[in-house]
XYZ file of C-alpha atoms in Angstrom:
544
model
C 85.560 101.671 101.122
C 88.167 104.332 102.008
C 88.169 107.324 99.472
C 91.663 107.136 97.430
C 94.101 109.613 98.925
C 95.842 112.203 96.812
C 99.232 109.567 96.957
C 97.484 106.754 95.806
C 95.513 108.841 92.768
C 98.917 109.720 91.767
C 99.760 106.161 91.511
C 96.401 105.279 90.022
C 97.518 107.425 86.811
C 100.797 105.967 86.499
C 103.600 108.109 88.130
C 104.491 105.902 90.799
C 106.178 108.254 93.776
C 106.599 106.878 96.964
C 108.698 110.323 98.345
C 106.811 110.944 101.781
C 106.673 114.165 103.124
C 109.124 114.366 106.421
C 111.709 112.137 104.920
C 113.813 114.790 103.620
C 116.605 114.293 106.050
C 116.989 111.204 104.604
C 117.684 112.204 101.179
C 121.205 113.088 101.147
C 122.285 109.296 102.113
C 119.541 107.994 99.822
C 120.863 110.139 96.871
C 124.212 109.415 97.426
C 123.407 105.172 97.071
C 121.871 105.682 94.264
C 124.704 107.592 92.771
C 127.992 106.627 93.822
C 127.223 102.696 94.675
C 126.099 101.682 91.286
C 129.157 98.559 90.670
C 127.922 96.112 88.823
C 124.286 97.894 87.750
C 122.954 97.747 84.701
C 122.001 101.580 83.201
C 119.119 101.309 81.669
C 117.526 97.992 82.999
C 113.650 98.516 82.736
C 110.621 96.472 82.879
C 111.238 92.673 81.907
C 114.579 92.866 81.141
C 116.988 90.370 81.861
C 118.799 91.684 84.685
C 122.792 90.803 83.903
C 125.411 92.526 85.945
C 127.943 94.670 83.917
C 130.563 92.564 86.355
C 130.585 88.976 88.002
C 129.015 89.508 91.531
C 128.421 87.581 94.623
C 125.172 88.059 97.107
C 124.841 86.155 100.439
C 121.042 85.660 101.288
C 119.776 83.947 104.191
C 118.120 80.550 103.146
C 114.885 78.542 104.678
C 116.252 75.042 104.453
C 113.328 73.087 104.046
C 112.932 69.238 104.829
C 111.114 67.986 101.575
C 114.066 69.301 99.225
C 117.488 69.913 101.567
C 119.498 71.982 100.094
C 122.389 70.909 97.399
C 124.855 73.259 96.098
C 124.196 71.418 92.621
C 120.899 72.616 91.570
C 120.721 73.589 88.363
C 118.789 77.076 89.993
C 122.556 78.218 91.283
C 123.954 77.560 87.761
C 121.322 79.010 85.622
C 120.804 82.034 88.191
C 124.367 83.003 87.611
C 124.371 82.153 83.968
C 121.084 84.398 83.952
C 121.788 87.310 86.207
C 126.065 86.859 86.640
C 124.891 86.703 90.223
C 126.177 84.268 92.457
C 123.808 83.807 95.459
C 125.835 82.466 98.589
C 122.960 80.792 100.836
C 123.176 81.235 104.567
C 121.577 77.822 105.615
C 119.029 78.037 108.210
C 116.664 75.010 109.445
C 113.198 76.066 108.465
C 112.379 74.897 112.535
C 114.729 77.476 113.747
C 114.186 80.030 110.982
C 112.501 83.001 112.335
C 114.808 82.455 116.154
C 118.099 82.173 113.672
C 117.141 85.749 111.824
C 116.705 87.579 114.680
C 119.669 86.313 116.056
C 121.701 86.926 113.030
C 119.973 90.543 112.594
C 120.638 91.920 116.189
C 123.965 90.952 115.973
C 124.507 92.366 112.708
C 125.593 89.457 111.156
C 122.581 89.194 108.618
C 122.889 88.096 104.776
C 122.431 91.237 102.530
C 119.428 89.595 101.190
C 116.870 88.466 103.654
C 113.643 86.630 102.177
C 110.679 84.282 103.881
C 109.923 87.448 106.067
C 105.875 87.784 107.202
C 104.760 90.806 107.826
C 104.832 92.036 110.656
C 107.474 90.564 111.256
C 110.065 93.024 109.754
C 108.330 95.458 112.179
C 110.769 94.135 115.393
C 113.807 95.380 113.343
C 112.556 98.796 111.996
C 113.041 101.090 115.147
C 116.931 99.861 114.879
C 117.247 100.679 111.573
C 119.106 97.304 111.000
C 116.530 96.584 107.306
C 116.345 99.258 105.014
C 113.044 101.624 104.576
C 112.496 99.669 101.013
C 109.848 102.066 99.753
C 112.726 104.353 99.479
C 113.959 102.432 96.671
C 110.877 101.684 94.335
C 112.757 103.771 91.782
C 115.726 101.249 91.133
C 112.440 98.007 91.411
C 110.846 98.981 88.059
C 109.037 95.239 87.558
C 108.150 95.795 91.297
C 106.638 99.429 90.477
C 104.965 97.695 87.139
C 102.995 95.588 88.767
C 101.722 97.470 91.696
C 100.486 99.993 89.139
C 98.682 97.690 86.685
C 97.610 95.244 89.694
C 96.214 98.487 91.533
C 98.287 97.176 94.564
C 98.314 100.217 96.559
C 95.866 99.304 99.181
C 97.618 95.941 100.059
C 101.142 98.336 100.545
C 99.341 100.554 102.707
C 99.078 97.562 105.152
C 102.448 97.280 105.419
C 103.724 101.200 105.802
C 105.115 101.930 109.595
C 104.624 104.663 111.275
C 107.183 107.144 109.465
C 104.707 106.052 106.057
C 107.367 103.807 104.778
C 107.922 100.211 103.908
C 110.276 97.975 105.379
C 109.484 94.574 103.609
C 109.429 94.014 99.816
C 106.045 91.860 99.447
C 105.220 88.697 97.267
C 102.469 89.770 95.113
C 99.465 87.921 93.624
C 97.436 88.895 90.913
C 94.626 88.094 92.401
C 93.511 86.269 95.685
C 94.725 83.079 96.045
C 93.074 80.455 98.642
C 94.626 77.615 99.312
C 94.198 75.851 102.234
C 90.807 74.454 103.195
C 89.240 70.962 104.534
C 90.434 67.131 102.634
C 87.341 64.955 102.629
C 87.313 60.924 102.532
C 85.311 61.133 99.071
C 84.351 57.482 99.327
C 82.375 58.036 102.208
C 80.621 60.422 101.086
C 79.326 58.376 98.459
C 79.032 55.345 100.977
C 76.597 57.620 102.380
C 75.135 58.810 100.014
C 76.028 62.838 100.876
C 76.745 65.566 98.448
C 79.819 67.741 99.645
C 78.746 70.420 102.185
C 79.058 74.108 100.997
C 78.276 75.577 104.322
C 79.940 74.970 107.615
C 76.283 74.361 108.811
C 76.403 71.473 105.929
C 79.355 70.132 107.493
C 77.922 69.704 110.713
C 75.061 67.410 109.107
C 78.265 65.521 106.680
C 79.819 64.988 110.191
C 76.792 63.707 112.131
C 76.269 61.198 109.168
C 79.967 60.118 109.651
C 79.523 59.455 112.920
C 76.132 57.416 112.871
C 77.598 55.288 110.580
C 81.070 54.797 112.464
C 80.429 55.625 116.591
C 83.613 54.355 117.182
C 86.046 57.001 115.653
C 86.055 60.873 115.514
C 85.056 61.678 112.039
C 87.216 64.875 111.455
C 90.758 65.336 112.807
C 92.992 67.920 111.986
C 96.682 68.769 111.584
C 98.548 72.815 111.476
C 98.274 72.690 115.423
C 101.809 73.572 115.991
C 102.647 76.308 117.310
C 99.063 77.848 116.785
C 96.735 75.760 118.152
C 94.150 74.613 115.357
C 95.794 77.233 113.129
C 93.840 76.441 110.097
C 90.291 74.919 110.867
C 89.875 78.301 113.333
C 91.272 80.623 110.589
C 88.414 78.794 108.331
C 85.871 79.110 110.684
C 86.389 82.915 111.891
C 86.122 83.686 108.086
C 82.692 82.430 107.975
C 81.634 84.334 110.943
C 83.696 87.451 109.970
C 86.852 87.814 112.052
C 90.233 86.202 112.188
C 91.465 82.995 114.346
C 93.876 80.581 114.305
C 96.642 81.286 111.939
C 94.744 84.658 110.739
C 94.537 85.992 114.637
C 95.245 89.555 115.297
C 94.193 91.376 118.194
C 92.442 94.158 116.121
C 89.862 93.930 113.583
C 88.187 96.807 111.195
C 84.875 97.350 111.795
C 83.137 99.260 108.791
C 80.169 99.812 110.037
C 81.491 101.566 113.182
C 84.269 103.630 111.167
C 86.979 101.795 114.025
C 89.167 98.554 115.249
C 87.563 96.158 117.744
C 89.113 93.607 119.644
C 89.134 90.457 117.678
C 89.123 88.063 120.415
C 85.765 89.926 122.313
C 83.549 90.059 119.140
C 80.672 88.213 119.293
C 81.484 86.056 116.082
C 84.601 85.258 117.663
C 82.691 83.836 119.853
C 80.137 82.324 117.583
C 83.211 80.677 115.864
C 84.007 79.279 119.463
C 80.497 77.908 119.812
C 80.443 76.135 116.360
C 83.567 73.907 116.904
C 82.841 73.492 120.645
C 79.941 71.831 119.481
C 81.942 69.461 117.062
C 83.548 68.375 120.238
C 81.121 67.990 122.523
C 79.398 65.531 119.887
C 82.161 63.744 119.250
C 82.435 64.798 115.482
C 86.110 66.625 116.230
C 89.222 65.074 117.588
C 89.456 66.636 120.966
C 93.501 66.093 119.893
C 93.060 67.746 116.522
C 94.072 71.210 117.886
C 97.208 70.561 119.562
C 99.057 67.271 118.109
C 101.843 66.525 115.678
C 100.749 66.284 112.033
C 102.153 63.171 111.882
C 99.720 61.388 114.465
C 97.081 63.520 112.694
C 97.693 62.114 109.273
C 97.861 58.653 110.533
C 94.424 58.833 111.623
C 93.530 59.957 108.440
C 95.564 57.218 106.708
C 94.662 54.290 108.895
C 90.683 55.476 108.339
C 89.773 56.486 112.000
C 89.045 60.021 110.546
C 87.401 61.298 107.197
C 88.151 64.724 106.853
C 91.067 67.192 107.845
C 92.990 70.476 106.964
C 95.019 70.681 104.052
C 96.283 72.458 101.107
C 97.374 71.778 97.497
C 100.441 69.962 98.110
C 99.637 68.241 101.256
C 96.566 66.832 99.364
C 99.360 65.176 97.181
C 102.232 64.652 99.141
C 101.137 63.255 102.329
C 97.533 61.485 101.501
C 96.608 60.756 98.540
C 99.455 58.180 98.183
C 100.112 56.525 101.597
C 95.757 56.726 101.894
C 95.389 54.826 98.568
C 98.494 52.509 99.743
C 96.734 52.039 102.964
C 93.223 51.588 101.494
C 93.181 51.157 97.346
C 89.603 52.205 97.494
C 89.617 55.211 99.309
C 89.454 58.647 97.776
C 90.218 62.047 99.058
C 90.224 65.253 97.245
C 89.898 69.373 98.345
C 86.576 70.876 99.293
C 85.799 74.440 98.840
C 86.099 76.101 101.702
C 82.740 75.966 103.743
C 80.744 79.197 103.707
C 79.297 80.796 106.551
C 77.032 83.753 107.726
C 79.330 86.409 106.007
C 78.069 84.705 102.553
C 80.597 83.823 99.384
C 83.538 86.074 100.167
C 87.137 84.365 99.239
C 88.545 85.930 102.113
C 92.237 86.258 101.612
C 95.674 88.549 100.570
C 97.585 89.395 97.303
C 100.631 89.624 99.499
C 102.707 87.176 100.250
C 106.041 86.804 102.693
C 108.193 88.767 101.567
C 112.026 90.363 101.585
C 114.354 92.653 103.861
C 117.171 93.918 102.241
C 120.052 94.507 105.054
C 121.137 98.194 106.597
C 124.496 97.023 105.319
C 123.204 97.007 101.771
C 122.924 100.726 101.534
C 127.034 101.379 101.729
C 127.747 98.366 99.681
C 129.543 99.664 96.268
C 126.948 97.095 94.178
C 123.926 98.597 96.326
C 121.728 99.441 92.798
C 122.945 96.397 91.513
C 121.447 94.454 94.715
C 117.803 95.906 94.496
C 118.139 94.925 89.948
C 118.873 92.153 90.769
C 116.585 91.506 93.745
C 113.541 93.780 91.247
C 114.261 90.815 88.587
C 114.111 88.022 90.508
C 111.426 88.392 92.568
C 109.147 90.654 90.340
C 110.053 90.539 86.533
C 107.677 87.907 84.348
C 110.979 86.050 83.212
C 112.456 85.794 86.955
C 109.255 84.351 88.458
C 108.577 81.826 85.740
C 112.621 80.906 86.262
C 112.063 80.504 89.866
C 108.862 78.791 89.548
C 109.531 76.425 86.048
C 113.247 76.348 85.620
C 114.619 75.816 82.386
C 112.860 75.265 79.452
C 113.947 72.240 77.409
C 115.225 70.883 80.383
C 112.972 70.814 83.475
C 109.583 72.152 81.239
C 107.977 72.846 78.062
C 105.674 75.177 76.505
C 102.537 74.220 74.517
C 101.488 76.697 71.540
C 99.361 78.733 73.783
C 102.087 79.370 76.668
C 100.703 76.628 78.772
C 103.409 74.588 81.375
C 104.059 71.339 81.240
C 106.807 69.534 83.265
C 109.363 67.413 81.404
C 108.955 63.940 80.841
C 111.689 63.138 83.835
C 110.651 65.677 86.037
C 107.794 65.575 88.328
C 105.988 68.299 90.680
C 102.726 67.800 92.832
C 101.794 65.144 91.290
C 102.051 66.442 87.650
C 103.980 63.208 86.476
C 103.889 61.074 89.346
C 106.489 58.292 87.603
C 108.843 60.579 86.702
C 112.236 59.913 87.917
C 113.135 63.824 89.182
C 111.363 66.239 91.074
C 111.363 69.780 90.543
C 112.021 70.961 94.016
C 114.419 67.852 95.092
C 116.787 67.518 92.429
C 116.550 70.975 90.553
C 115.756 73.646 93.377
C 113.098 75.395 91.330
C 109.624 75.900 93.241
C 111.547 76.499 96.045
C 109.524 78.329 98.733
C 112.774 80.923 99.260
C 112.203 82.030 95.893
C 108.831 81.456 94.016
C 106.090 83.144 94.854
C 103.947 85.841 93.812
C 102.749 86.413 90.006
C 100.296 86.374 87.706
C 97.234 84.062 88.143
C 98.576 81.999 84.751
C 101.654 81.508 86.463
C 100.456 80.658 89.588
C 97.763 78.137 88.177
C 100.524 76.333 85.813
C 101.373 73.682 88.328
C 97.955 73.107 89.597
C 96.069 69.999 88.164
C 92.589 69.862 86.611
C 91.225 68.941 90.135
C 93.070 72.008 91.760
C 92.114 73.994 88.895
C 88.200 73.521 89.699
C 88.723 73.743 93.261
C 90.738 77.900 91.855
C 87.309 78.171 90.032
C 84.650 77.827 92.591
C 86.751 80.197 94.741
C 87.643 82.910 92.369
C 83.611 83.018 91.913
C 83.712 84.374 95.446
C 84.044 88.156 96.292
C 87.330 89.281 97.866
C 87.197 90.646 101.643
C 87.975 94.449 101.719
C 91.454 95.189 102.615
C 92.216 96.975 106.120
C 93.327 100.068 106.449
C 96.941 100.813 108.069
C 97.206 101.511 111.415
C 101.282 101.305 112.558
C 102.458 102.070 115.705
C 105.037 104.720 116.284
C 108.207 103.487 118.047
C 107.197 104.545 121.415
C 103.485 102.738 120.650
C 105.285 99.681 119.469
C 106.907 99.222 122.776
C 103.876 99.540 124.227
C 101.783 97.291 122.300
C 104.248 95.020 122.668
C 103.982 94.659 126.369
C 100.401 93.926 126.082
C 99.914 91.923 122.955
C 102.131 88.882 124.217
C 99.574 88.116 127.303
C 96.522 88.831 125.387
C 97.112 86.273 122.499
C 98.168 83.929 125.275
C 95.311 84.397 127.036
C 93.032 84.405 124.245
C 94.869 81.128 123.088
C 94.134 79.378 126.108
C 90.406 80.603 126.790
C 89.558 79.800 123.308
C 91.061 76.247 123.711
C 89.223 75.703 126.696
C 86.092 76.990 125.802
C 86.077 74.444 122.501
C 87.212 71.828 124.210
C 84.515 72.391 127.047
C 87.007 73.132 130.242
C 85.522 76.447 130.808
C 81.565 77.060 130.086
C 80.406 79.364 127.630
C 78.381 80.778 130.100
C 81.742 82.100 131.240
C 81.949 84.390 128.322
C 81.076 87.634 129.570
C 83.872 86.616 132.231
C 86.336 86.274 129.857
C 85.439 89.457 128.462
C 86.295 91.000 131.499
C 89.434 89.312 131.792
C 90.463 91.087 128.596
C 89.949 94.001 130.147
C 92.417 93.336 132.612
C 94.774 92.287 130.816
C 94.344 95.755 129.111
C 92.495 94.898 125.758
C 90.494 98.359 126.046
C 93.888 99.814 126.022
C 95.650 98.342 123.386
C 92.505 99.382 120.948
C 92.629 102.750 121.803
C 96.289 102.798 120.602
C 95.577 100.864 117.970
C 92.582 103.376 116.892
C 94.708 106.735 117.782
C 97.194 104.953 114.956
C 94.783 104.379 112.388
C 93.141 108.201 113.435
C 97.074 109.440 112.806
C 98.192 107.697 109.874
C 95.027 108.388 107.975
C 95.255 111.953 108.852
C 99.190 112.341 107.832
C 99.016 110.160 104.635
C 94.961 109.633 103.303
């Protein structure tokens, strides 16, 4: 574990400063935002406060329109939020397909909403060296639920991922509690009983669970999966590097922290990588794993699920709910499916996961608007204050939920979420706009458990058992290493895409691997560490 650095003991005891030395040319502009552009701001707003403009206002902020609950200008979350705040949000409708292409678009061009949420990191990092978002970690001061929480949640580690280069931050994080792990392996629980198995616990376990499967019913492939667009088998090879302790799939990065050897390694030559290759090529070869499950649509992958030529698949909370349980039972009234911890591995019990969440840019333009300290209130509320995220998350009470007399959620009678009251004749996301992925997330561990259901809620226990995975330490680029890095990491993740792919599936022999290592090397893996390790060496030496 890194030794705190002077910064972060600072924070530890409560006085939260995020001025970094060599930003001092930067003051004047920052000083003057906070001073002159203060229309609309409250004066003393503080720590769960309702944020209320001193004036009616009007934000535009670039909205993820997702599928499962289109946006309607009639939600009651537009009406309440300005009853709330006396904020009128103005969404920028984007298709959640063409999301991240539309931002960039919009944000080169200059044409970006003020406020700009479902950001990942790193993805904020293509727009820093432009200056078009705004160095956010300037601003803590006018965030004080924001500052609140990364004090009493000891956040500062999980920041110090996302600093650049110059030390600051350019995305304003979601922020859990704790770890939160969601998405794991649905099992056909009939079966298992059919078969008299008890649910595996080790990936090694699964194998057997599988074999069984298969013995039983030669004729089908007894897992399939789904989450293979774009990343091929983005979940089940995120699961599986976890148990062999790296990254894949969804989780992929080209370096990983090595704490035994003090340094970054390249994730796609370690040898668990390739141990994680070897496991699920040998799914395939035995016919256990869809050969397709890495690469279709998730519609042809549930429908082998549903129509019972597979058992088991990826999934998460509300997947579990929304797409099998029902059309599963409809399609079979005596099947059952339910969540699985995820499968442990060599590495042991870790929950291996992040308190952060996507995340928000604020736009450049922000910074000369005359309701700039307003904006980031406003933004501070929403996003971070107790009151905002249960609004976000619950809605109204009396209206779309109640309390019981211990502060425990419960959905009105009419209104339904995840399967919470399943006759209900509203939905929380469709007809209200609350739970909506643009908004809610991040929170306490109450909060965030309030929707889940008793089944979820054991599933939450046997994971929060689990240790959490040390956090990395920061390595970012400088500008003129980002443009470097960014000529090389494009054909390494494609290449390690395609190799990994074809070593699974069996096209190339694992005898091939110290080939492929090589390969790497040509395509300048050795390289792109050595900047990668010359950043962490820097950073760690300018900022602890």
């Amino acid at each position: 574990m890194r030794e705190l650095s002077r910064r972060q003991a600072i924070i530890g005891l409560g006085a939260f400063t995020l001025v970094l030395a060599g930003c001092g040319e930067d003051e004047a502009p920052k000083q003057a935002a906070q001073t002159a552009n203060k229309a609309g701001a409250m004066a003393n707003y503080g720590v769960n406060q309702q944020f209320k403009a001193t004036e009616p206002l009007s934000f535009d902020v670039l909205y993820n329109n997702h599928p499962f609950y289109p946006l309607k200008d009639d939600w009651l979350f537009w009406e309440e939020l300005t009853k709330r705040t006396n904020v009128t949000l103005k969404p920028v409708a984007v298709p959640l397909s063409d999301y991240e292409k539309k931002r960039s678009l919009m944000i080169g061009a200059g044409d970006a909403p003020l406020i700009i949420p479902k950001t990942y990191h790193p993805q904020e990092e293509a727009f820093v060296a432009s200056g078009a978002v705004l160095p956010v970690s300037e601003y803590f001061d006018l965030m004080p639920n924001l500052k609140d929480k990364v004090a009493r949640w000891k956040m500062e580690p999980e920041l110090d991922t996302l600093r650049q280069a110059d030390g600051r931050i350019y995305l304003l994080p979601g922020m859990h509690e704790n770890v939160w792990v969601d998405y794991t392996l649905a099992m056909r629980m009939d079966i298992l009983e059919e078969l008299d198995l008890e649910v595996p616990k080790t990936w090694d376990e699964l194998y057997t669970v599988l074999k069984a499967m298969k013995t039983k019913y030669p004729d089908l492939y007894p897992m399939t999966d789904r989450f293979g667009i774009p990343t091929p088998g983005g979940n089940l090879l995120k699961l599986v590097a976890q148990a062999y302790g790296t990254k894949g799939g969804w989780e992929y990065q080209h370096a990983f922290w090595d704490a035994t050897a003090g340094k970054f390694v390249y994730t796609g030559a370690m040898p668990q990588y390739k141990q994680m290759i070897e496991y699920l090529h040998k799914l395939v070869k035995e016919k256990l794993l869809d050969p397709e499950a890495f690469t279709q649509q998730d519609e042809q992958a549930d429908q082998k699920l549903i129509s019972g030529k597979s058992f088991v698949i990826s999934c998460n909370a509300q997947t579990l709910v929304n797409e099998f349980r029902g059309a599963l039972t409809k399609a079979n009234p005596d099947a059952k499916i339910a969540k699985i911890p995820v499968p442990m591995g060599p590495v042991g019990d870790y929950k291996i996961g992040t308190r952060l969440e996507n995340g928000v840019m604020i736009s450049k333009k922000a910074l000369e608007h005359k309701n700039f300290v307003a904006i980031m209130q406003f933004v501070d509320w929403l996003w971070y204050s107790d009151q905002g995220l249960e609004f976000c998350k619950w809605g109204v009470e009396g209206t779309t939920f109640t309390k019981d007399a211990s502060g425990g959620y419960k959905p009105a009678d009419d209104v339904d979420f995840v399967g919470l009251n399943p006759d209900a004749s509203k939905h929380l996301q469709k007809d209200f706009g609350f739970q909506n992925g643009v908004f809610s997330y991040g929170g306490t561990t109450k909060l965030l458990e309030s929707t889940f259901s008793e089944e979820e809620l054991e599933f939450q226990k046997v994971m929060n058992a689990r240790k959490a995975w040390p956090v990395d330490p920061p390595h970012p680029f400088n500008e003129e290493e980002r443009e470097q890095a960014t000529l090389w990491e494009t054909p390494l993740k494609d290449f390690v895409t395609q190799q990994t792919l074809k070593f699974i599936l069996g096209e190339r022999d694992l005898s091939e691997w110290d080939a492929y290592v090589k390969e790497l090397e040509g395509n300048n893996m050795a390289s792109y560490i050595n900047l990668v390790n010359t950043a962490y060496d820097r950073f760690k030496k300018e900022h602890g």
